[in-house]
Structures are given as structure tokens and as C-alpha cells.
Amino acid sequence: MAKGIYLGIDSLSRKVKKMYLGIEGVARKVKKGYIGVNGIARLFFAGGGKPVYSGELTPLSIGRYYIATTNRNDYAIFACGNAYKNGSNKGTNLVDTYSQDLVHTEITGNTFVLNAAAASTKINSFVAGGFFGGQPISVNYTDMVWAIDKDLSTHNVSSLPQRDTWNIGLSMRTHALFFPGTLPYGTYNDANIVAYDDDNTKTLLDRYSSTHIYKQATCYTNTGFGLVGGGVTVTSPNNPKKYVFSYTEDLIAQQIPDLNSSSGSMDAETIGNFSVFVATKQITAYDRDFTKIGSVANLSRQRRDGNSGKLENHIMFIGGQDKSGEWEIDSDLYDEDLVQTPGPFLPTPRYTSNASSISGNVIVAGGRGSESASAGSDKVYAFTEE
């Protein structure tokens, strides 16, 4: 059996979870390490083990769903959301953060919204747009954008070009990008894509397609590219688009091969050399050169409005609503070779919840479930690798 490697830090023994070797100027991740003992190779390091449910964390400050979720090196962030009450949608300005040690901190955001978007740079996180809830719809969308600094203080930054909701964020090391969603009454938003850097400077980018698309999925690759793809149009919600575009850290866009399948419920994650998009159930995977990978197993079931996150050596797609409308508790895992296996279970079924990743943990928060069919749950669950 593999032994653990520990380092002494501030008089505490800390387990080594990741190890890298420099090969030809590139950091290569060590999956397994061996030492020779009496002519026999003995395993002394394995980078992550079996994914497991690790327990319930401090609950959200208020139960909710449609939360704006992002992460950066120091925090997983769950901002705003629908604090449904008395039969009506209601936006909240509460923000729940979880540190690398899974310590919870509650802060107050700058807008009372649901269906906003969030994205991060290396240092700052941003929350953009959203819907206040209630009536009248024509005035209840916002163009406000605000930042969460390294010390978790908040302040407003330059606003979006138009009021927006159902928009989507893309977290990159250099920029946080926001892609347009919808305007009041379900009309499409033809505004520019917006990027914010570590200095909170706003840059407007041209839309990458003449067809407006929303409810897309984004991920940041291990080679410094951001990907955005899939989604639907306001005018043809039953005709999802398969476009995928990559962005460099210099904000240069290019189109890459289309998805195999698309939908209005998308997720995307990066693992090893691969980026994986999920359209309810169907998988499309790209390698580091953006070549599509064939013969990758699809999810075990449909996961509409499910969650995704990244552990040390696996990506996880968990919860959601299946084809019959039932809320799910199980998960699908993919390792760095894109081998699919069943994953751990949620303690309770969860739908329209949100997930974020921090230090090899996946955190699933809020949503609707068996104990909260209409109002949002305040439950927060963590998953890790043994």
C-alpha cells in the first residue's frame, strides 16, 4: 500500500497531495512514485486516491439556488442567488466563501440578485448582472459588476454594456470574462463580451458569433486557454448550438471544432490534457491541441442542472435532474485518461445547486432537493480523494 509524504509546516504535518517534475521546461505531474527496496519497486507516493464524500460543511448563510459560483487559489465563492420566499423569486446579496481549509466566511455583496454570473482572475473575483426577482420584469435586471478582493472586501467596478441575466463567466489567470445572457422579456442581449483584469480594468471584446447564445459552458485549460461553448438561443431554445471558441490570455479568440452535442444545460471541466464538455449527458472531449477525442463514455444518466467540479485526479459531474424529472444523488467521474467510473453519492438529491472546487475538494452548495422542493437548501457538502 502507498505511504503518504508529509512536510513539516509551522510545526504541523501537512500531507503532500501533488508532486511535479520539471522535464524540458515543462512541469509534469507525478501520478505515482516508486523506490527500489531489495530489488523490488515499492510505491511510496500516489497522487490522490478514491473520491469520497467527506462530510457536511458550515451551511450557507441562507438557503438558495441559482447561485453565482467561482473559485480562485484562496477561496471557493458562492454569491447571491434565489432566496425564494412566499411563492416569489427573491435575490439576495449574501456571499459564502470557503477557504483552502474549508473554513466558512460570510460577507455582504453589492447587489440583491439571482441568475448572475461570477468569474475570477488569480487575485480578484467578479459578480456581474443578474435578476432582482419579483415584478416588473422590465426594470428588474441589472448591469452592475462588483469585485471581491483578496481580503474579501467588495467594491463596484465598471458596469456591463447592458442589463443582463443568465450570463456566463469564464475564469482565466489574467482576466475574468463575461458572455451576454438575456434582456428583459427574454429578448437576446447583443452586447459585447466583457473582460476584467487584476486591476479591475474593463475591456470590451467583439461577440464571436452572429448568433446570440446563452446558457453556455466554460472551462480553463491546463495550457492557458479559456474555452466557451454550447448553449441555446432565445429564439430557438430547442435548437442548441454546438459552437466552441478558445481565448488566449491576450484575449484572442478562435473557433475550434464543434461539440458532438449541445443543450441548454451545459457543464465543462478540465482534467490533465483534456477539456470535457457535457450536454445533459453527452460528452465532447478535446486534447491540448483542441482535437476532439473519440470513444469517451457518456454520463451514466442525464444531469440537467447538475454540478461539476475538479478533485485532485478526477473531474466530477453530480446531481441534477434525470430524463424522468427525478432529482439525483449519484455522480460520474473521469480520470486523467478520461476513464469513466461511478462516483460518490450526495446525502440528499440535489437540483439547481452549484459546485466549486478548492484545494482538491469539490463543494456542492444550495439548490433544491428533497428537503427543499421550492425554497433553496442551505446544505453544503464536500467531496475529496482519500
mmCIF file of C-alpha atoms in Angstrom:
data_model
loop_
_atom_site.group_PDB
_atom_site.id
_atom_site.type_symbol
_atom_site.label_atom_id
_atom_site.label_comp_id
_atom_site.label_asym_id
_atom_site.label_seq_id
_atom_site.Cartn_x
_atom_site.Cartn_y
_atom_site.Cartn_z
ATOM 1 C CA MET A 1 0.000 0.000 0.000
ATOM 2 C CA ALA A 2 1.237 3.507 -0.804
ATOM 3 C CA LYS A 3 2.633 5.544 2.055
ATOM 4 C CA GLY A 4 1.975 9.255 2.395
ATOM 5 C CA ILE A 5 4.575 12.007 2.092
ATOM 6 C CA TYR A 6 4.417 14.756 4.703
ATOM 7 C CA LEU A 7 6.154 18.104 5.159
ATOM 8 C CA GLY A 8 6.559 19.971 8.425
ATOM 9 C CA ILE A 9 4.977 23.452 8.118
ATOM 10 C CA ASP A 10 4.542 25.699 11.185
ATOM 11 C CA SER A 11 5.008 22.668 13.462
ATOM 12 C CA LEU A 12 2.206 20.833 11.667
ATOM 13 C CA SER A 13 2.494 17.759 9.471
ATOM 14 C CA ARG A 14 0.996 18.528 6.048
ATOM 15 C CA LYS A 15 0.294 15.761 3.560
ATOM 16 C CA VAL A 16 1.704 16.202 0.039
ATOM 17 C CA LYS A 17 -1.182 15.890 -2.413
ATOM 18 C CA LYS A 18 0.577 16.883 -5.651
ATOM 19 C CA MET A 19 4.092 16.448 -6.955
ATOM 20 C CA TYR A 20 5.670 17.762 -10.173
ATOM 21 C CA LEU A 21 8.954 17.210 -12.026
ATOM 22 C CA GLY A 22 10.495 19.649 -14.492
ATOM 23 C CA ILE A 23 11.020 17.929 -17.864
ATOM 24 C CA GLU A 24 12.291 20.008 -20.789
ATOM 25 C CA GLY A 25 10.998 23.171 -19.182
ATOM 26 C CA VAL A 26 7.506 21.761 -18.579
ATOM 27 C CA ALA A 27 6.048 20.846 -15.165
ATOM 28 C CA ARG A 28 4.870 17.242 -15.390
ATOM 29 C CA LYS A 29 2.549 15.887 -12.715
ATOM 30 C CA VAL A 30 3.766 12.778 -10.859
ATOM 31 C CA LYS A 31 0.990 10.202 -10.741
ATOM 32 C CA LYS A 32 2.928 7.504 -8.884
ATOM 33 C CA GLY A 33 6.371 7.340 -7.269
ATOM 34 C CA TYR A 34 8.404 4.247 -6.505
ATOM 35 C CA ILE A 35 11.630 3.472 -4.609
ATOM 36 C CA GLY A 36 13.754 0.405 -5.049
ATOM 37 C CA VAL A 37 13.928 -1.746 -1.866
ATOM 38 C CA ASN A 38 15.932 -5.012 -2.055
ATOM 39 C CA GLY A 39 15.471 -5.049 -5.819
ATOM 40 C CA ILE A 40 11.712 -4.514 -5.608
ATOM 41 C CA ALA A 41 9.886 -1.328 -6.650
ATOM 42 C CA ARG A 42 7.862 -0.099 -3.704
ATOM 43 C CA LEU A 43 5.137 2.510 -4.194
ATOM 44 C CA PHE A 44 5.728 5.494 -1.904
ATOM 45 C CA PHE A 45 3.512 8.168 -3.489
ATOM 46 C CA ALA A 46 0.173 8.133 -5.283
ATOM 47 C CA GLY A 47 -1.338 11.462 -6.240
ATOM 48 C CA GLY A 48 -4.846 11.108 -4.908
ATOM 49 C CA GLY A 49 -6.990 8.085 -4.203
ATOM 50 C CA LYS A 50 -10.604 7.099 -4.327
ATOM 51 C CA PRO A 51 -13.082 10.001 -4.492
ATOM 52 C CA VAL A 52 -15.334 10.030 -1.423
ATOM 53 C CA TYR A 53 -17.959 12.139 0.301
ATOM 54 C CA SER A 54 -16.018 13.836 3.098
ATOM 55 C CA GLY A 55 -18.815 15.479 5.063
ATOM 56 C CA GLU A 56 -21.130 18.416 5.557
ATOM 57 C CA LEU A 57 -19.620 21.887 5.851
ATOM 58 C CA THR A 58 -20.876 25.028 7.573
ATOM 59 C CA PRO A 59 -24.196 25.789 5.857
ATOM 60 C CA LEU A 60 -24.886 28.731 3.580
ATOM 61 C CA SER A 61 -25.940 31.941 5.310
ATOM 62 C CA ILE A 62 -29.377 31.468 3.725
ATOM 63 C CA GLY A 63 -30.863 28.637 1.656
ATOM 64 C CA ARG A 64 -30.914 29.474 -2.051
ATOM 65 C CA TYR A 65 -30.312 28.318 -5.638
ATOM 66 C CA TYR A 66 -29.185 29.856 -8.963
ATOM 67 C CA ILE A 67 -26.034 30.973 -7.152
ATOM 68 C CA ALA A 68 -23.155 32.755 -8.902
ATOM 69 C CA THR A 69 -20.179 30.471 -8.265
ATOM 70 C CA THR A 70 -16.460 30.820 -8.884
ATOM 71 C CA ASN A 71 -13.126 29.884 -7.343
ATOM 72 C CA ARG A 72 -9.544 31.079 -7.168
ATOM 73 C CA ASN A 73 -6.448 29.851 -5.323
ATOM 74 C CA ASP A 74 -7.619 31.007 -1.894
ATOM 75 C CA TYR A 75 -11.431 30.669 -1.882
ATOM 76 C CA ALA A 76 -14.447 28.914 -3.337
ATOM 77 C CA ILE A 77 -17.153 31.579 -3.649
ATOM 78 C CA PHE A 78 -20.954 31.258 -3.661
ATOM 79 C CA ALA A 79 -22.521 34.676 -4.326
ATOM 80 C CA CYS A 80 -26.123 35.922 -4.292
ATOM 81 C CA GLY A 81 -28.849 33.556 -5.586
ATOM 82 C CA ASN A 82 -32.592 32.949 -5.368
ATOM 83 C CA ALA A 83 -33.773 33.072 -1.751
ATOM 84 C CA TYR A 84 -37.274 32.026 -2.861
ATOM 85 C CA LYS A 85 -39.915 33.200 -0.361
ATOM 86 C CA ASN A 86 -43.711 33.254 -0.182
ATOM 87 C CA GLY A 87 -44.103 31.982 -3.727
ATOM 88 C CA SER A 88 -41.841 34.601 -5.277
ATOM 89 C CA ASN A 89 -38.273 34.737 -6.580
ATOM 90 C CA LYS A 90 -36.103 36.931 -4.389
ATOM 91 C CA GLY A 91 -32.499 37.914 -4.990
ATOM 92 C CA THR A 92 -30.029 38.085 -2.108
ATOM 93 C CA ASN A 93 -26.726 39.910 -1.639
ATOM 94 C CA LEU A 94 -25.186 37.327 0.691
ATOM 95 C CA VAL A 95 -21.876 35.689 -0.214
ATOM 96 C CA ASP A 96 -20.491 32.497 1.330
ATOM 97 C CA THR A 97 -16.799 31.651 0.914
ATOM 98 C CA TYR A 98 -14.821 28.520 1.837
ATOM 99 C CA SER A 99 -11.050 28.653 2.257
ATOM 100 C CA GLN A 100 -8.454 26.032 1.338
ATOM 101 C CA ASP A 101 -9.043 24.546 4.811
ATOM 102 C CA LEU A 102 -12.828 24.656 4.165
ATOM 103 C CA VAL A 103 -13.349 27.406 6.730
ATOM 104 C CA HIS A 104 -16.539 29.359 6.068
ATOM 105 C CA THR A 105 -16.763 33.165 5.926
ATOM 106 C CA GLU A 106 -19.900 35.188 5.191
ATOM 107 C CA ILE A 107 -19.641 38.582 3.501
ATOM 108 C CA THR A 108 -22.132 41.029 2.002
ATOM 109 C CA GLY A 109 -22.192 41.629 -1.726
ATOM 110 C CA ASN A 110 -23.269 44.737 -3.631
ATOM 111 C CA THR A 111 -26.386 43.522 -5.474
ATOM 112 C CA PHE A 112 -29.536 41.605 -4.433
ATOM 113 C CA VAL A 113 -29.739 39.269 -7.439
ATOM 114 C CA LEU A 114 -30.226 35.737 -8.730
ATOM 115 C CA ASN A 115 -29.067 34.288 -12.066
ATOM 116 C CA ALA A 116 -25.929 36.440 -12.034
ATOM 117 C CA ALA A 117 -22.535 35.247 -13.302
ATOM 118 C CA ALA A 118 -19.210 35.032 -11.472
ATOM 119 C CA ALA A 119 -15.615 34.632 -12.649
ATOM 120 C CA SER A 120 -12.120 35.152 -11.242
ATOM 121 C CA THR A 121 -8.589 36.178 -12.099
ATOM 122 C CA LYS A 122 -5.640 34.998 -9.996
ATOM 123 C CA ILE A 123 -6.412 37.674 -7.403
ATOM 124 C CA ASN A 124 -9.961 39.026 -7.705
ATOM 125 C CA SER A 125 -13.424 37.614 -8.253
ATOM 126 C CA PHE A 126 -16.256 39.439 -10.021
ATOM 127 C CA VAL A 127 -20.056 39.133 -9.939
ATOM 128 C CA ALA A 128 -21.898 40.530 -12.973
ATOM 129 C CA GLY A 129 -25.512 41.185 -13.904
ATOM 130 C CA GLY A 130 -28.476 39.263 -12.541
ATOM 131 C CA PHE A 131 -32.205 39.490 -11.883
ATOM 132 C CA PHE A 132 -33.629 41.054 -8.721
ATOM 133 C CA GLY A 133 -36.751 38.865 -8.653
ATOM 134 C CA GLY A 134 -40.354 39.996 -8.448
ATOM 135 C CA GLN A 135 -42.018 42.496 -10.773
ATOM 136 C CA PRO A 136 -41.930 44.427 -13.005
ATOM 137 C CA ILE A 137 -39.585 42.350 -15.127
ATOM 138 C CA SER A 138 -38.736 45.285 -17.397
ATOM 139 C CA VAL A 139 -36.693 47.044 -14.689
ATOM 140 C CA ASN A 140 -35.509 44.124 -12.602
ATOM 141 C CA TYR A 141 -32.298 43.262 -14.461
ATOM 142 C CA THR A 142 -29.003 44.956 -13.630
ATOM 143 C CA ASP A 143 -25.783 45.883 -15.432
ATOM 144 C CA MET A 144 -23.826 46.229 -12.183
ATOM 145 C CA VAL A 145 -20.488 44.449 -11.690
ATOM 146 C CA TRP A 146 -18.635 44.248 -8.399
ATOM 147 C CA ALA A 147 -15.353 42.749 -7.290
ATOM 148 C CA ILE A 148 -14.360 40.600 -4.313
ATOM 149 C CA ASP A 149 -10.764 41.463 -3.438
ATOM 150 C CA LYS A 150 -8.087 39.238 -1.941
ATOM 151 C CA ASP A 151 -9.111 40.323 1.583
ATOM 152 C CA LEU A 152 -12.805 39.611 0.760
ATOM 153 C CA SER A 153 -13.752 43.299 0.671
ATOM 154 C CA THR A 154 -16.142 44.301 -2.138
ATOM 155 C CA HIS A 155 -16.423 47.321 -4.416
ATOM 156 C CA ASN A 156 -18.205 48.237 -7.636
ATOM 157 C CA VAL A 157 -16.330 48.265 -10.936
ATOM 158 C CA SER A 158 -17.257 49.488 -14.409
ATOM 159 C CA SER A 159 -20.645 48.071 -15.426
ATOM 160 C CA LEU A 160 -21.710 45.763 -18.271
ATOM 161 C CA PRO A 161 -22.739 47.361 -21.610
ATOM 162 C CA GLN A 162 -26.372 46.336 -20.966
ATOM 163 C CA ARG A 163 -28.525 44.916 -18.188
ATOM 164 C CA ASP A 164 -28.103 41.162 -18.261
ATOM 165 C CA THR A 165 -29.057 37.831 -16.667
ATOM 166 C CA TRP A 166 -28.411 34.164 -17.473
ATOM 167 C CA ASN A 167 -24.962 35.419 -18.495
ATOM 168 C CA ILE A 168 -21.903 33.196 -18.039
ATOM 169 C CA GLY A 169 -18.420 33.746 -16.625
ATOM 170 C CA LEU A 170 -15.023 32.361 -17.638
ATOM 171 C CA SER A 171 -12.165 32.406 -15.098
ATOM 172 C CA MET A 172 -8.670 32.817 -16.514
ATOM 173 C CA ARG A 173 -5.400 33.699 -14.807
ATOM 174 C CA THR A 174 -5.237 37.108 -16.464
ATOM 175 C CA HIS A 175 -8.902 38.008 -16.921
ATOM 176 C CA ALA A 176 -12.455 37.285 -15.836
ATOM 177 C CA LEU A 177 -14.686 37.161 -18.940
ATOM 178 C CA PHE A 178 -18.463 37.581 -19.084
ATOM 179 C CA PHE A 179 -20.555 36.448 -22.048
ATOM 180 C CA PRO A 180 -24.006 38.034 -22.652
ATOM 181 C CA GLY A 181 -27.200 36.354 -21.468
ATOM 182 C CA THR A 182 -30.746 37.658 -21.907
ATOM 183 C CA LEU A 183 -32.512 41.008 -21.580
ATOM 184 C CA PRO A 184 -35.964 41.670 -20.058
ATOM 185 C CA TYR A 185 -38.838 39.700 -21.581
ATOM 186 C CA GLY A 186 -36.474 37.016 -22.893
ATOM 187 C CA THR A 187 -35.003 39.038 -25.739
ATOM 188 C CA TYR A 188 -31.397 38.325 -26.604
ATOM 189 C CA ASN A 189 -28.528 40.507 -25.466
ATOM 190 C CA ASP A 190 -26.340 41.548 -28.408
ATOM 191 C CA ALA A 191 -23.804 43.383 -26.228
ATOM 192 C CA ASN A 192 -20.053 42.867 -26.273
ATOM 193 C CA ILE A 193 -18.186 40.266 -24.279
ATOM 194 C CA VAL A 194 -16.562 41.958 -21.257
ATOM 195 C CA ALA A 195 -13.190 41.178 -19.643
ATOM 196 C CA TYR A 196 -11.809 42.444 -16.307
ATOM 197 C CA ASP A 197 -8.167 42.155 -15.253
ATOM 198 C CA ASP A 198 -6.463 42.183 -11.829
ATOM 199 C CA ASP A 199 -6.572 45.991 -11.814
ATOM 200 C CA ASN A 200 -10.356 45.906 -12.439
ATOM 201 C CA THR A 201 -9.821 47.407 -15.893
ATOM 202 C CA LYS A 202 -12.651 46.593 -18.318
ATOM 203 C CA THR A 203 -12.043 45.545 -21.926
ATOM 204 C CA LEU A 204 -14.851 45.084 -24.473
ATOM 205 C CA LEU A 205 -14.485 42.207 -26.941
ATOM 206 C CA ASP A 206 -16.432 41.506 -30.111
ATOM 207 C CA ARG A 207 -19.012 38.762 -29.951
ATOM 208 C CA TYR A 208 -17.601 35.636 -31.520
ATOM 209 C CA SER A 209 -20.785 34.617 -33.330
ATOM 210 C CA SER A 210 -23.537 36.415 -35.234
ATOM 211 C CA THR A 211 -25.965 34.065 -33.460
ATOM 212 C CA HIS A 212 -26.596 35.057 -29.840
ATOM 213 C CA ILE A 213 -26.088 32.117 -27.487
ATOM 214 C CA TYR A 214 -26.597 31.798 -23.727
ATOM 215 C CA LYS A 215 -26.588 29.073 -21.040
ATOM 216 C CA GLN A 216 -23.154 28.066 -22.319
ATOM 217 C CA ALA A 217 -20.338 26.251 -20.526
ATOM 218 C CA THR A 218 -16.791 27.438 -19.892
ATOM 219 C CA CYS A 219 -13.527 25.953 -18.654
ATOM 220 C CA TYR A 220 -9.892 26.986 -18.374
ATOM 221 C CA THR A 221 -7.385 24.561 -19.857
ATOM 222 C CA ASN A 222 -4.055 23.484 -18.390
ATOM 223 C CA THR A 223 -2.332 25.121 -21.381
ATOM 224 C CA GLY A 224 -3.539 28.677 -20.769
ATOM 225 C CA PHE A 225 -6.673 28.831 -22.919
ATOM 226 C CA GLY A 226 -10.243 29.552 -21.919
ATOM 227 C CA LEU A 227 -12.998 27.648 -23.731
ATOM 228 C CA VAL A 228 -16.674 28.593 -24.113
ATOM 229 C CA GLY A 229 -19.238 26.547 -25.997
ATOM 230 C CA GLY A 230 -22.702 25.106 -26.379
ATOM 231 C CA GLY A 231 -25.913 26.705 -25.158
ATOM 232 C CA VAL A 232 -29.139 27.825 -26.778
ATOM 233 C CA THR A 233 -30.634 30.895 -28.426
ATOM 234 C CA VAL A 234 -33.626 32.842 -27.131
ATOM 235 C CA THR A 235 -35.443 32.481 -30.452
ATOM 236 C CA SER A 236 -34.716 28.728 -30.839
ATOM 237 C CA PRO A 237 -34.369 27.200 -27.357
ATOM 238 C CA ASN A 238 -34.929 23.717 -28.770
ATOM 239 C CA ASN A 239 -32.136 24.086 -31.322
ATOM 240 C CA PRO A 240 -28.938 24.253 -29.216
ATOM 241 C CA LYS A 241 -25.731 25.474 -30.798
ATOM 242 C CA LYS A 242 -22.513 23.462 -30.964
ATOM 243 C CA TYR A 243 -20.005 26.282 -31.434
ATOM 244 C CA VAL A 244 -16.857 26.294 -29.271
ATOM 245 C CA PHE A 245 -14.335 29.147 -29.087
ATOM 246 C CA SER A 246 -10.982 29.371 -27.373
ATOM 247 C CA TYR A 247 -9.495 32.502 -25.799
ATOM 248 C CA THR A 248 -5.839 33.159 -25.135
ATOM 249 C CA GLU A 249 -4.705 35.089 -22.088
ATOM 250 C CA ASP A 250 -4.222 38.001 -24.536
ATOM 251 C CA LEU A 251 -7.972 37.761 -25.300
ATOM 252 C CA ILE A 252 -7.546 36.497 -28.857
ATOM 253 C CA ALA A 253 -10.420 34.209 -29.913
ATOM 254 C CA GLN A 254 -10.536 31.379 -32.411
ATOM 255 C CA GLN A 255 -13.163 28.800 -33.284
ATOM 256 C CA ILE A 256 -12.354 25.137 -32.633
ATOM 257 C CA PRO A 257 -14.267 22.001 -33.753
ATOM 258 C CA ASP A 258 -17.942 21.884 -32.780
ATOM 259 C CA LEU A 259 -19.329 19.910 -29.871
ATOM 260 C CA ASN A 260 -20.789 16.473 -30.545
ATOM 261 C CA SER A 261 -23.959 17.587 -28.776
ATOM 262 C CA SER A 262 -25.273 20.716 -27.095
ATOM 263 C CA SER A 263 -28.145 21.764 -24.840
ATOM 264 C CA GLY A 264 -29.443 24.494 -22.560
ATOM 265 C CA SER A 265 -27.874 22.702 -19.609
ATOM 266 C CA MET A 266 -24.113 22.593 -20.030
ATOM 267 C CA ASP A 267 -21.086 21.855 -17.822
ATOM 268 C CA ALA A 268 -17.367 21.823 -18.586
ATOM 269 C CA GLU A 269 -14.201 20.882 -16.679
ATOM 270 C CA THR A 270 -10.512 20.317 -17.434
ATOM 271 C CA ILE A 271 -8.554 17.237 -16.320
ATOM 272 C CA GLY A 272 -4.938 16.552 -17.269
ATOM 273 C CA ASN A 273 -4.503 17.196 -21.005
ATOM 274 C CA PHE A 274 -8.236 17.223 -21.718
ATOM 275 C CA SER A 275 -11.195 19.609 -21.598
ATOM 276 C CA VAL A 276 -14.584 17.940 -21.229
ATOM 277 C CA PHE A 277 -17.984 19.428 -22.134
ATOM 278 C CA VAL A 278 -21.238 17.790 -21.039
ATOM 279 C CA ALA A 279 -24.619 18.474 -22.652
ATOM 280 C CA THR A 280 -27.075 16.921 -20.143
ATOM 281 C CA LYS A 281 -25.484 13.506 -20.795
ATOM 282 C CA GLN A 282 -23.414 13.630 -23.985
ATOM 283 C CA ILE A 283 -19.628 14.090 -23.684
ATOM 284 C CA THR A 284 -17.303 16.020 -26.005
ATOM 285 C CA ALA A 285 -13.602 15.982 -25.074
ATOM 286 C CA TYR A 286 -10.714 17.999 -26.553
ATOM 287 C CA ASP A 287 -6.985 17.456 -26.157
ATOM 288 C CA ARG A 288 -4.468 20.266 -25.614
ATOM 289 C CA ASP A 289 -4.368 20.924 -29.393
ATOM 290 C CA PHE A 290 -8.207 21.159 -29.478
ATOM 291 C CA THR A 291 -8.539 17.895 -31.364
ATOM 292 C CA LYS A 292 -11.727 16.052 -30.443
ATOM 293 C CA ILE A 293 -11.235 12.738 -28.656
ATOM 294 C CA GLY A 294 -13.414 9.829 -29.727
ATOM 295 C CA SER A 295 -14.721 6.896 -27.692
ATOM 296 C CA VAL A 296 -15.200 8.728 -24.375
ATOM 297 C CA ALA A 297 -18.066 7.232 -22.394
ATOM 298 C CA ASN A 298 -21.075 9.488 -21.837
ATOM 299 C CA LEU A 299 -22.517 10.154 -18.389
ATOM 300 C CA SER A 300 -24.437 7.277 -16.851
ATOM 301 C CA ARG A 301 -27.621 9.377 -16.910
ATOM 302 C CA GLN A 302 -28.941 12.806 -17.867
ATOM 303 C CA ARG A 303 -27.961 15.512 -15.376
ATOM 304 C CA ARG A 304 -29.937 18.612 -16.297
ATOM 305 C CA ASP A 305 -28.970 21.496 -13.988
ATOM 306 C CA GLY A 306 -26.448 19.298 -12.200
ATOM 307 C CA ASN A 307 -22.996 20.260 -10.939
ATOM 308 C CA SER A 308 -19.384 19.733 -11.879
ATOM 309 C CA GLY A 309 -16.057 20.174 -10.102
ATOM 310 C CA LYS A 310 -12.421 19.052 -10.031
ATOM 311 C CA LEU A 311 -10.774 16.825 -7.443
ATOM 312 C CA GLU A 312 -7.046 16.053 -7.402
ATOM 313 C CA ASN A 313 -7.162 13.385 -10.120
ATOM 314 C CA HIS A 314 -10.780 13.322 -11.262
ATOM 315 C CA ILE A 315 -13.492 15.595 -12.536
ATOM 316 C CA MET A 316 -16.960 15.015 -11.128
ATOM 317 C CA PHE A 317 -20.448 15.526 -12.583
ATOM 318 C CA ILE A 318 -23.002 15.155 -9.811
ATOM 319 C CA GLY A 319 -26.708 15.550 -9.013
ATOM 320 C CA GLY A 320 -29.173 17.194 -11.388
ATOM 321 C CA GLN A 321 -32.463 16.098 -12.880
ATOM 322 C CA ASP A 322 -32.767 12.924 -14.919
ATOM 323 C CA LYS A 323 -34.890 12.296 -18.005
ATOM 324 C CA SER A 324 -37.953 11.379 -15.934
ATOM 325 C CA GLY A 325 -37.680 14.541 -13.829
ATOM 326 C CA GLU A 326 -36.287 12.832 -10.726
ATOM 327 C CA TRP A 327 -33.584 14.619 -8.717
ATOM 328 C CA GLU A 328 -30.329 12.693 -8.482
ATOM 329 C CA ILE A 329 -27.792 11.866 -5.755
ATOM 330 C CA ASP A 330 -25.147 9.940 -7.706
ATOM 331 C CA SER A 331 -22.154 11.110 -9.756
ATOM 332 C CA ASP A 332 -19.907 10.277 -12.704
ATOM 333 C CA LEU A 333 -16.114 10.562 -12.506
ATOM 334 C CA TYR A 334 -13.468 10.916 -15.248
ATOM 335 C CA ASP A 335 -9.766 10.458 -14.550
ATOM 336 C CA GLU A 336 -6.791 11.929 -16.416
ATOM 337 C CA ASP A 337 -7.144 9.223 -19.087
ATOM 338 C CA LEU A 338 -10.876 10.035 -19.451
ATOM 339 C CA VAL A 339 -11.867 6.681 -17.990
ATOM 340 C CA GLN A 340 -15.364 6.936 -16.551
ATOM 341 C CA THR A 341 -16.316 5.348 -13.205
ATOM 342 C CA PRO A 342 -19.255 5.758 -10.808
ATOM 343 C CA GLY A 343 -18.594 8.340 -8.104
ATOM 344 C CA PRO A 344 -19.743 9.059 -4.548
ATOM 345 C CA PHE A 345 -23.305 9.997 -3.659
ATOM 346 C CA LEU A 346 -24.812 13.185 -2.310
ATOM 347 C CA PRO A 347 -26.520 12.699 1.086
ATOM 348 C CA THR A 348 -29.774 14.005 -0.440
ATOM 349 C CA PRO A 349 -30.969 14.557 -4.036
ATOM 350 C CA ARG A 350 -29.962 17.947 -5.401
ATOM 351 C CA TYR A 351 -31.117 20.013 -8.394
ATOM 352 C CA THR A 352 -30.172 23.616 -9.397
ATOM 353 C CA SER A 353 -27.427 23.591 -6.792
ATOM 354 C CA ASN A 354 -23.944 24.919 -7.541
ATOM 355 C CA ALA A 355 -20.456 23.481 -7.147
ATOM 356 C CA SER A 356 -16.989 24.968 -6.780
ATOM 357 C CA SER A 357 -13.523 23.468 -6.310
ATOM 358 C CA ILE A 358 -10.798 24.375 -3.828
ATOM 359 C CA SER A 359 -7.564 22.553 -2.919
ATOM 360 C CA GLY A 360 -8.681 19.204 -4.346
ATOM 361 C CA ASN A 361 -12.165 19.434 -2.806
ATOM 362 C CA VAL A 362 -15.472 19.748 -4.641
ATOM 363 C CA ILE A 363 -18.077 21.735 -2.683
ATOM 364 C CA VAL A 364 -21.770 21.385 -3.610
ATOM 365 C CA ALA A 365 -23.966 24.101 -2.099
ATOM 366 C CA GLY A 366 -27.625 25.087 -2.020
ATOM 367 C CA GLY A 367 -30.106 24.076 -4.684
ATOM 368 C CA ARG A 368 -33.465 22.412 -4.443
ATOM 369 C CA GLY A 369 -33.824 18.899 -3.101
ATOM 370 C CA SER A 370 -35.972 16.500 -1.150
ATOM 371 C CA GLU A 371 -35.999 18.791 1.908
ATOM 372 C CA SER A 372 -36.474 21.998 -0.115
ATOM 373 C CA ALA A 373 -38.633 21.395 -3.167
ATOM 374 C CA SER A 374 -39.459 25.074 -3.745
ATOM 375 C CA ALA A 375 -37.189 27.100 -1.488
ATOM 376 C CA GLY A 376 -33.443 26.653 -1.685
ATOM 377 C CA SER A 377 -31.431 24.489 0.693
ATOM 378 C CA ASP A 378 -28.621 25.824 2.891
ATOM 379 C CA LYS A 379 -26.805 22.468 2.930
ATOM 380 C CA VAL A 380 -23.165 22.342 1.814
ATOM 381 C CA TYR A 381 -21.447 19.040 1.011
ATOM 382 C CA ALA A 382 -17.758 18.327 0.386
ATOM 383 C CA PHE A 383 -16.028 15.626 -1.657
ATOM 384 C CA THR A 384 -12.333 14.750 -1.768
ATOM 385 C CA GLU A 385 -9.939 11.899 -2.609
ATOM 386 C CA GLU A 386 -8.714 9.549 0.120
#
